[in-house]
Coordinates of N, CA and C in Angstrom, one line a residue:
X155 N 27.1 -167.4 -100.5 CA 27.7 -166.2 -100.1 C 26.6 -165.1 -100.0
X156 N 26.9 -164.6 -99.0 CA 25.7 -163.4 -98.7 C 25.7 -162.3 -99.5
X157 N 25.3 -160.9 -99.7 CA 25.4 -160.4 -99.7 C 26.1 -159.4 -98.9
X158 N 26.2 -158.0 -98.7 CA 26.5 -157.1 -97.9 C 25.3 -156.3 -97.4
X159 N 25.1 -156.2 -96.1 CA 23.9 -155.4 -95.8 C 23.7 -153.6 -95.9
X160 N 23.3 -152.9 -97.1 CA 23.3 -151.9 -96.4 C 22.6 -150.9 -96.1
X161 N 22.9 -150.3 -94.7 CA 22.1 -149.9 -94.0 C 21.5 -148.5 -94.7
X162 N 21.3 -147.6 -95.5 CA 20.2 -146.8 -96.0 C 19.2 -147.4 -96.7
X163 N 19.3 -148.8 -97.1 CA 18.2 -149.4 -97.8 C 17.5 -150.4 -96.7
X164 N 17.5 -150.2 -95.8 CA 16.5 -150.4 -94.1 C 15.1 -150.5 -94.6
X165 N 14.9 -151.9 -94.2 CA 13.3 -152.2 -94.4 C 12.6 -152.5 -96.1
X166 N 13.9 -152.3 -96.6 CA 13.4 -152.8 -98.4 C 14.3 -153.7 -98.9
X167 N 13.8 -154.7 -99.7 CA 14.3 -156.0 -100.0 C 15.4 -156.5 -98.7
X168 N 14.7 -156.4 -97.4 CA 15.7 -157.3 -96.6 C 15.7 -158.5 -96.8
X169 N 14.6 -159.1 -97.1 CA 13.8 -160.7 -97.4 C 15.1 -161.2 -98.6
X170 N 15.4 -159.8 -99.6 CA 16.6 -160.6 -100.5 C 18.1 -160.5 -100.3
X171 N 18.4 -159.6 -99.4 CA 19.6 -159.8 -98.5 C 19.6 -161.1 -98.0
X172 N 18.9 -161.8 -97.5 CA 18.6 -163.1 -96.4 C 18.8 -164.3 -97.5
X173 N 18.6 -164.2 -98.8 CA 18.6 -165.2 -99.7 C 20.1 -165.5 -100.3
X174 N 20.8 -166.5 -99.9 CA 22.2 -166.9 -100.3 C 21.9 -166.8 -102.1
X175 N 23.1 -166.5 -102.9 CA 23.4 -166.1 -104.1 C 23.5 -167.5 -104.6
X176 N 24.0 -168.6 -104.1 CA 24.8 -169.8 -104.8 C 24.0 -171.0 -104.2
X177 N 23.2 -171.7 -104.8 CA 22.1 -172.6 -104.6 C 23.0 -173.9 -103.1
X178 N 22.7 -173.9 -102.3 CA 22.8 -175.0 -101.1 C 21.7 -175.9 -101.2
X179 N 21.8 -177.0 -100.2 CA 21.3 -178.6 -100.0 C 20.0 -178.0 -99.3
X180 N 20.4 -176.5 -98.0 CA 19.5 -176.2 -97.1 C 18.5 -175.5 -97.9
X181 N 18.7 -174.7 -98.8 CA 17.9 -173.2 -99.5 C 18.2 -173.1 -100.8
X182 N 17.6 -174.2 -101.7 CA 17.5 -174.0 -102.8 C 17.0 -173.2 -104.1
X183 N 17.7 -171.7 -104.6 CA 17.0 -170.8 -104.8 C 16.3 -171.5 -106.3
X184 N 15.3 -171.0 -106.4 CA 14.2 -171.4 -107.4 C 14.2 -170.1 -108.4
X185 N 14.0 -170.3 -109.7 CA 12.7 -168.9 -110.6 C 12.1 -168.4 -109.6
X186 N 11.0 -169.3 -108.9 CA 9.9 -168.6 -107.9 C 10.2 -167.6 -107.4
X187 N 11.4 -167.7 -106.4 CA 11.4 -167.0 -105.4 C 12.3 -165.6 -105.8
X188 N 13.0 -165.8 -107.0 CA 13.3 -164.6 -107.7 C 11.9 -163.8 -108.6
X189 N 11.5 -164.4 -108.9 CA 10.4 -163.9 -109.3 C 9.2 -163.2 -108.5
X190 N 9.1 -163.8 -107.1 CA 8.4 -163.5 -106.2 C 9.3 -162.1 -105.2
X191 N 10.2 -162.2 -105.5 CA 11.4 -160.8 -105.1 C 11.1 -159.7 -105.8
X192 N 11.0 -160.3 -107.2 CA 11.4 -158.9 -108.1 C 9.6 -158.4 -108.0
X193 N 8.6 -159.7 -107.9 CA 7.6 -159.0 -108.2 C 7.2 -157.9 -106.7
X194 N 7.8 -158.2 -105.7 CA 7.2 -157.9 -104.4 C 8.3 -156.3 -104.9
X195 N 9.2 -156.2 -105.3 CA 9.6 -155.2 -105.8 C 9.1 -154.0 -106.5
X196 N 8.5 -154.5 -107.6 CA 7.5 -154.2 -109.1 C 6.5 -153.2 -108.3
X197 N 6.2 -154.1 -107.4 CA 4.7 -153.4 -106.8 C 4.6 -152.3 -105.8
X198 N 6.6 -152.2 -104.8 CA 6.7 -151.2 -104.2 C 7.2 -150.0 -105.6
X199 N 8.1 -150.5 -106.4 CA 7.6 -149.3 -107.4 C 6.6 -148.6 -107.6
X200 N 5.5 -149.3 -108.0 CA 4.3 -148.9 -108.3 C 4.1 -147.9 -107.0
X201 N 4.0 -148.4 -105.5 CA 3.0 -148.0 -104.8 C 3.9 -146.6 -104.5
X202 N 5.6 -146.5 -104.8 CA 5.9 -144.9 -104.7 C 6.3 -144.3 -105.6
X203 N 5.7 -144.7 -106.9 CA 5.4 -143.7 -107.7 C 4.1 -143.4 -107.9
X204 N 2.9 -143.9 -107.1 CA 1.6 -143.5 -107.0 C 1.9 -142.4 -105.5
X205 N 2.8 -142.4 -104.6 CA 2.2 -141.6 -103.5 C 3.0 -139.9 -103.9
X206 N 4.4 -140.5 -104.7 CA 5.0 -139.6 -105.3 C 4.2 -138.6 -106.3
X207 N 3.4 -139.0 -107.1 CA 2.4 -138.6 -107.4 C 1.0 -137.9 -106.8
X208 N 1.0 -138.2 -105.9 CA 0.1 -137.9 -105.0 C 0.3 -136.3 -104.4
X209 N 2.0 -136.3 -103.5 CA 2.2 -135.4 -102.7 C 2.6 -134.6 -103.9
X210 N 2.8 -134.7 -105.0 CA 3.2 -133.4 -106.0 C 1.9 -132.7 -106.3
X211 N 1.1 -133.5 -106.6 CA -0.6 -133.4 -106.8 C -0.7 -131.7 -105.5
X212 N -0.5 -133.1 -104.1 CA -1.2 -131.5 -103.2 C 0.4 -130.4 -103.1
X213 N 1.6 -130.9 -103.3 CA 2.0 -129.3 -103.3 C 1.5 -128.1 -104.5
X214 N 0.9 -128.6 -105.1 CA 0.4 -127.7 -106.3 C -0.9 -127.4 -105.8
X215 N -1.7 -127.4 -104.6 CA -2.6 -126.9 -103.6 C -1.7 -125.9 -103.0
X216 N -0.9 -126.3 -102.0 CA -0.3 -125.9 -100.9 C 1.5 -125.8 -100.9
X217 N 1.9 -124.9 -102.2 CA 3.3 -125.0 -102.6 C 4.1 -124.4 -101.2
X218 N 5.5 -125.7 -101.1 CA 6.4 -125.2 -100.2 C 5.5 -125.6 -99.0
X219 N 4.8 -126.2 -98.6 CA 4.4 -126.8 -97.6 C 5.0 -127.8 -96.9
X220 N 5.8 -127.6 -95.3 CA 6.6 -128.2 -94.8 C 6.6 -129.7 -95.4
X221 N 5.3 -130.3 -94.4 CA 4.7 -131.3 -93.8 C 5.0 -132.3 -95.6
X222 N 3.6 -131.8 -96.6 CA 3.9 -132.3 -98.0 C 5.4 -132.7 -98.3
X223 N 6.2 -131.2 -98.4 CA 8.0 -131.9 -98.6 C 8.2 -133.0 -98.2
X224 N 8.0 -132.9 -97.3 CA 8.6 -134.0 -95.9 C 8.5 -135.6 -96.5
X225 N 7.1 -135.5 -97.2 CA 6.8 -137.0 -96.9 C 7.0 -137.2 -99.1
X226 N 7.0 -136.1 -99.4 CA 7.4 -136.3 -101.1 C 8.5 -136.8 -101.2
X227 N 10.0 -136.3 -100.7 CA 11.4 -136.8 -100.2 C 11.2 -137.7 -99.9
X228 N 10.5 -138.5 -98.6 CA 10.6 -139.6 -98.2 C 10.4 -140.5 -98.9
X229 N 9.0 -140.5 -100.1 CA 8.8 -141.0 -101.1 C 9.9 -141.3 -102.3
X230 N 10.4 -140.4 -102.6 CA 11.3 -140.2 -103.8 C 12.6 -141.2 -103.2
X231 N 13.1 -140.7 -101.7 CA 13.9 -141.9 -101.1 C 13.7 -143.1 -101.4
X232 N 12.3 -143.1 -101.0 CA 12.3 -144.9 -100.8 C 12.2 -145.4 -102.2
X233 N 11.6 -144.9 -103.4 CA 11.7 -145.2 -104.6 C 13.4 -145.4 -105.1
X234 N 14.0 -144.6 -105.0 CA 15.5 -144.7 -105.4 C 16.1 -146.0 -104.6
X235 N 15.5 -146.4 -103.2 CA 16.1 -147.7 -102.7 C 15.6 -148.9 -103.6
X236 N 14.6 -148.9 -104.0 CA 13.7 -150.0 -104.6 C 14.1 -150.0 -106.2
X237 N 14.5 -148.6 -106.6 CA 15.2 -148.6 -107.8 C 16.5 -149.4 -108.1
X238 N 17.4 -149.1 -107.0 CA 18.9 -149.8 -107.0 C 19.3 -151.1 -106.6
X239 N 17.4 -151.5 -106.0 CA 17.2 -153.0 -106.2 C 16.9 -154.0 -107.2
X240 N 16.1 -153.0 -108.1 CA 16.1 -153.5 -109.0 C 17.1 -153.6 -110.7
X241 N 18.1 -153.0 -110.0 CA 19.0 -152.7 -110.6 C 19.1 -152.0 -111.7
X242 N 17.9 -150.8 -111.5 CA 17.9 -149.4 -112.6 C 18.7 -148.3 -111.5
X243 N 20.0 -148.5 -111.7 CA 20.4 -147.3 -111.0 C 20.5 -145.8 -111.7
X244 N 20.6 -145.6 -113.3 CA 20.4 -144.3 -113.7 C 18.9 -144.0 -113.5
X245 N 17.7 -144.8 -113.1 CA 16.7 -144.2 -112.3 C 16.7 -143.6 -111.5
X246 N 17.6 -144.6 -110.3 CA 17.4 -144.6 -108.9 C 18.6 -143.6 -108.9
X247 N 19.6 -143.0 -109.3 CA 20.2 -141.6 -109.2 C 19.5 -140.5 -109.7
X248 N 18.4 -140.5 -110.6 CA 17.3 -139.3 -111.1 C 16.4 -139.1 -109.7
X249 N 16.5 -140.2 -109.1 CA 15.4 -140.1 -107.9 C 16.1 -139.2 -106.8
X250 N 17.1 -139.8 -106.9 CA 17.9 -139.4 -105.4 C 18.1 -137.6 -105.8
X251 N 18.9 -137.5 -107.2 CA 18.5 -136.0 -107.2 C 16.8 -135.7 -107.1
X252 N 16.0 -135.6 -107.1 CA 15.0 -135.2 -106.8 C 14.5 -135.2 -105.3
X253 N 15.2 -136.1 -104.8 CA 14.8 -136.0 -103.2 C 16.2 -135.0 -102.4
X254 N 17.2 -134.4 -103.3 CA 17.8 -133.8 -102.7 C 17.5 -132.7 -102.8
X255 N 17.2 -132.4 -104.4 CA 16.2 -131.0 -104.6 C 15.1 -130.5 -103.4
X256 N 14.1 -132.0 -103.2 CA 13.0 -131.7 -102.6 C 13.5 -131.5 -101.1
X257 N 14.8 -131.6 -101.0 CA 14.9 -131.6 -99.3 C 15.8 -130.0 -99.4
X258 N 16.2 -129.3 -100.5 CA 16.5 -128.0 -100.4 C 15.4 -127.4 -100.1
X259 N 14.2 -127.7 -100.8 CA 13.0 -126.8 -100.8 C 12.4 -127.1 -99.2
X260 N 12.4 -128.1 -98.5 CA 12.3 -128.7 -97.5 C 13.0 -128.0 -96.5
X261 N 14.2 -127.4 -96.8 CA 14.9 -127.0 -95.7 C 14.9 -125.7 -95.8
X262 N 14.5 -124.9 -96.9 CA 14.0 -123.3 -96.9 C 12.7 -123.2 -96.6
X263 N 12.2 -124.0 -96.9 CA 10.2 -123.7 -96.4 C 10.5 -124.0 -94.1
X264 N 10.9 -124.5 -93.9 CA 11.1 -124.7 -92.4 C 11.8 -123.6 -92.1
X265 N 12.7 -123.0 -92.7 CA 13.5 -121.8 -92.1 C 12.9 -120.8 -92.4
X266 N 11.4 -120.9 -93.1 CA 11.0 -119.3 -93.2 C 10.0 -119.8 -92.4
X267 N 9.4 -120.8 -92.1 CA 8.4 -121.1 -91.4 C 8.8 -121.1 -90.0
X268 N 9.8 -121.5 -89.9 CA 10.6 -121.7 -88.4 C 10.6 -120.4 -87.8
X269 N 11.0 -119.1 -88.0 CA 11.4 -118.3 -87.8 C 9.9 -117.2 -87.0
X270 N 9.0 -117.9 -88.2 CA 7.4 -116.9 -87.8 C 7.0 -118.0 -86.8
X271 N 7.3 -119.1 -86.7 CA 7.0 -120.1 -85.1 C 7.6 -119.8 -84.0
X272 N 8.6 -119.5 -84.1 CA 9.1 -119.2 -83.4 C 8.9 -117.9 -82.5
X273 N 8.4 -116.9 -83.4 CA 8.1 -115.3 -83.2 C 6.5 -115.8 -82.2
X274 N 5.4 -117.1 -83.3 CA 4.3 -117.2 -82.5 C 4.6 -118.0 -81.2
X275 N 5.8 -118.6 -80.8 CA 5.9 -119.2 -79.6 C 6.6 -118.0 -78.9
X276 N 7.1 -117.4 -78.9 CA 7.8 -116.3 -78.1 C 6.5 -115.4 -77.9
X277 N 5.6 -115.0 -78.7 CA 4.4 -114.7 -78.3 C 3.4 -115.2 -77.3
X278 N 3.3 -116.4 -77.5 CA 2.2 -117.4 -76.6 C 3.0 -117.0 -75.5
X279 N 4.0 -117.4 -75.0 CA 4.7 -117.4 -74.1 C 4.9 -116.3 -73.3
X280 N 4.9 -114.9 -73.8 CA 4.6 -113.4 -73.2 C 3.1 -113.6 -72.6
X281 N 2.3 -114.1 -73.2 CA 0.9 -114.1 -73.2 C 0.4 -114.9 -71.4
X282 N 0.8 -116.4 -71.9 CA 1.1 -116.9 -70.7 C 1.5 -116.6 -69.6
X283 N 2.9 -115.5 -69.5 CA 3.5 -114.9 -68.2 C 2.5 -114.0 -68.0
X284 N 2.2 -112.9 -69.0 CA 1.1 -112.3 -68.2 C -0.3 -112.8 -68.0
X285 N -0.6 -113.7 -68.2 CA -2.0 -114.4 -67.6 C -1.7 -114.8 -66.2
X286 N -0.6 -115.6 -65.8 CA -0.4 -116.1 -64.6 C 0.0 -114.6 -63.6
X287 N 0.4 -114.1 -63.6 CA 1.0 -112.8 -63.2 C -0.3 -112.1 -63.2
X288 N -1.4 -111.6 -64.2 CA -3.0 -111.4 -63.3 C -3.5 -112.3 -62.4
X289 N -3.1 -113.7 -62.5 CA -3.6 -114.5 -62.1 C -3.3 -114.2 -60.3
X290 N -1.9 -114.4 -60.1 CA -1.6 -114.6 -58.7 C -2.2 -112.7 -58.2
X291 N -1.5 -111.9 -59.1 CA -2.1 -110.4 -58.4 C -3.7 -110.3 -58.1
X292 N -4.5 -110.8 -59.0 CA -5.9 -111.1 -58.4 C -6.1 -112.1 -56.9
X293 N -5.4 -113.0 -57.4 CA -5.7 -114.1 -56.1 C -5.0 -113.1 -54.6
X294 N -3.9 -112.5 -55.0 CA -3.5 -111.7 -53.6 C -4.2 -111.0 -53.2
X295 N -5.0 -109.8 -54.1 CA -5.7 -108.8 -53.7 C -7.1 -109.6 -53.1
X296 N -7.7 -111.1 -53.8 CA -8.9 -111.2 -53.1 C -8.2 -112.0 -51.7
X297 N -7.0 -112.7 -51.6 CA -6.8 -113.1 -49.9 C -6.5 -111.8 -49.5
X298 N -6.1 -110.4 -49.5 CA -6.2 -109.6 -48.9 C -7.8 -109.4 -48.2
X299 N -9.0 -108.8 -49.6 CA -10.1 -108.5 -48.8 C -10.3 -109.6 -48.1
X300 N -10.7 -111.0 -48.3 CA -10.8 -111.9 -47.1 C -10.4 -111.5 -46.1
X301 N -9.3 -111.6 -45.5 CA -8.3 -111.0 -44.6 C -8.8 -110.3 -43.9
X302 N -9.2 -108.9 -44.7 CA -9.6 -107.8 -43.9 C -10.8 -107.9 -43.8
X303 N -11.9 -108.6 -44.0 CA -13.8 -108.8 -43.7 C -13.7 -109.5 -42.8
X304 N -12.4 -110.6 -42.8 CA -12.5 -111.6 -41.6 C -12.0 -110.9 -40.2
X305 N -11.2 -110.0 -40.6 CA -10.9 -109.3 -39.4 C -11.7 -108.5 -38.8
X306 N -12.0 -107.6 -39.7 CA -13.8 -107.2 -39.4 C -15.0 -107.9 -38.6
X307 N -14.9 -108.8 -39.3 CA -15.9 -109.6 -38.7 C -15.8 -110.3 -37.3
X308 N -14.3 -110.5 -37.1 CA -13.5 -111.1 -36.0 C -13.5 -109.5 -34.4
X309 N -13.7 -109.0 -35.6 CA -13.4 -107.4 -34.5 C -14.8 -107.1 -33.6
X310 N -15.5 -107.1 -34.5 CA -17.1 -107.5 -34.9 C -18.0 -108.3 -33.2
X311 N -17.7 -109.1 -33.7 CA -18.3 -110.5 -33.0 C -17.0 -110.3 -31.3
X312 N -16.0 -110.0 -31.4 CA -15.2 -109.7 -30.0 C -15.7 -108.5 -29.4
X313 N -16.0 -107.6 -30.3 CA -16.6 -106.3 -29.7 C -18.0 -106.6 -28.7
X314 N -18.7 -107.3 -29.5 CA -20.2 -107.7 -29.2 C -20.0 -108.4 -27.9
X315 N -19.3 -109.6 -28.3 CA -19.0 -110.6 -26.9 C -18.2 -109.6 -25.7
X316 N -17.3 -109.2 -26.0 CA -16.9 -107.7 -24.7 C -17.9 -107.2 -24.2
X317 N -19.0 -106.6 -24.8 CA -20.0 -105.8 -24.4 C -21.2 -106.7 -23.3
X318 N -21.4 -107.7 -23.8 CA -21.8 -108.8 -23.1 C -21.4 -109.2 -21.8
X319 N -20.3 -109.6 -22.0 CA -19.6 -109.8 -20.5 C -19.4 -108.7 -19.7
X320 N -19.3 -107.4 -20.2 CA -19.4 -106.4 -19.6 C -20.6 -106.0 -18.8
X321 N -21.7 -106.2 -19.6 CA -23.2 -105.6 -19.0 C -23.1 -107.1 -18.0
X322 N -22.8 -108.1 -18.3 CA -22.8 -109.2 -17.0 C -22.4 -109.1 -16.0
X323 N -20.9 -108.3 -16.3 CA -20.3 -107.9 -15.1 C -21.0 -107.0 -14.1
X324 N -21.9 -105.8 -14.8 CA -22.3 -104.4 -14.5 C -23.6 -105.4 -13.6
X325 N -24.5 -106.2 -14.6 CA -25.3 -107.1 -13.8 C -25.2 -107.3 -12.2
X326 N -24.0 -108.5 -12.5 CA -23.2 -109.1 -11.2 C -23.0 -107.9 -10.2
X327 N -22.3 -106.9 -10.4 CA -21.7 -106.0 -9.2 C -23.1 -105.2 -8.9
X328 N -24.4 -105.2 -9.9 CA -25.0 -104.3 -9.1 C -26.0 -105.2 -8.3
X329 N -26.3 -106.4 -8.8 CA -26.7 -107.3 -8.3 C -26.2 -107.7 -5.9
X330 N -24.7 -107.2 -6.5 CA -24.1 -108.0 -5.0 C -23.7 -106.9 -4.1
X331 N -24.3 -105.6 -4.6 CA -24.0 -104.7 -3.9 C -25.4 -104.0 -3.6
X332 N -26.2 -104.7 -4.3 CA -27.7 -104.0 -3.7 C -27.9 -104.2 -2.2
X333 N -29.3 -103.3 -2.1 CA -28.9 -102.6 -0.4 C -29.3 -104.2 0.9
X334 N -29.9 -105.1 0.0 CA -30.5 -106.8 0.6 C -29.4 -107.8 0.3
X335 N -29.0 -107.3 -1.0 CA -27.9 -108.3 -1.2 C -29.0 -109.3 -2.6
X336 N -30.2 -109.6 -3.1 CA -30.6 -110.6 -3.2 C -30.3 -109.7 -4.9
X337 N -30.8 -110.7 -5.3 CA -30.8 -111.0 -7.1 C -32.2 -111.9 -7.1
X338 N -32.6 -111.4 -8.5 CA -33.8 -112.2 -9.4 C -32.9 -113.0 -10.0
X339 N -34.0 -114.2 -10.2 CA -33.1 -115.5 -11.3 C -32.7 -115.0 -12.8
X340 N -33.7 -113.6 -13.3 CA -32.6 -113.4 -14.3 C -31.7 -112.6 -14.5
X341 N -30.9 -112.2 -13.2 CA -29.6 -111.4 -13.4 C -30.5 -110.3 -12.4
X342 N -31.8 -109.6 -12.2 CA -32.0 -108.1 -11.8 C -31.7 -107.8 -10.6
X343 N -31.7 -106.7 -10.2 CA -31.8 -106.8 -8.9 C -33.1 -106.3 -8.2
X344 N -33.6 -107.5 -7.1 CA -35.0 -106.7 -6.4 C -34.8 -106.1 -5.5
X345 N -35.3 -105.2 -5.2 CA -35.8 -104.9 -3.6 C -36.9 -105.1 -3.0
X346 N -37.2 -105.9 -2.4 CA -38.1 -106.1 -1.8 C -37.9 -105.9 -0.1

């Protein structure tokens, strides 16, 4: 007969959920493998009461620090799962209050922190609109001057070429109306 699976204790002693209670022909449970349970147990004790230890360590650096909470609760969690596996539940209820504690503290440190993030994202974000907004008014005003040097310059260079074709013209008619009629090969007119 199996056990019952359940799901807040995710990812801890699943290996002894999987092990049938009542010795079969297929899976015959041994000392070993109980022993090899509780010790693989023993040692996640150990390893979250050392990190539990740890993150209490740095909130007494950095008291009320989101991120710290965050992962001290998590710790205290997973200890209270590993506790009620090993069947110290008035531990593993000392734990759970402590990770409920730590998730009050957890949920006031984010709402005063939330609130000034929020104020520096509504900031950043004024900052940004007006950066883009010099951005494009600069880029208008310099395609304007373009605009207008090119036109200049376009006025410029039509003016010059007008003038040209003009003195060609003035050339031409005084060329064809001289008193012989002839023209020099470069445009003058001779008399000869």
């Amino acid at each position: 007969m199996k056990q019952p699976h359940d799901p807040s204790l995710q990812g801890y002693g699943r290996h002894l959920w999987d092990v049938e209670t009542e010795p079969t022909a297929e899976h015959p449970i041994t000392d070993a493998t109980h022993e090899l349970g509780a010790a693989r147990l023993e040692n996640d004790e150990r390893f979250w009461r050392t990190a539990i230890a740890t993150w209490q360590t740095l909130l007494q650096a950095k008291p009320r620090h989101p991120e710290t909470l965050r992962y001290l609760k998590s710790c205290q969690t997973k200890l209270a799962q590993v506790l009620v596996l090993l069947g110290r539940h008035e531990e593993a209820a000392k734990q759970n209050q402590a990770a409920l504690a730590t998730g009050r503290l957890l949920h006031s440190a984010t709402r005063k922190t939330g609130s000034g993030s929020k104020k520096a994202t509504t900031i950043l974000v004024c900052l940004a609109l007006l950066t883009a907004l010099a951005v494009v008014l600069l880029f208008n005003k310099v395609s304007r001057q373009r605009a207008q040097t090119r036109g200049a310059q376009q006025g410029d260079a039509l003016e010059s070429r007008q003038e040209v074709l003009f003195s060609e013209r003035q050339h031409v008619r005084a060329g064809t109306t001289a008193a012989d009629g002839t023209t020099s090969p470069s445009g003058h007119i001779t008399l000869d």
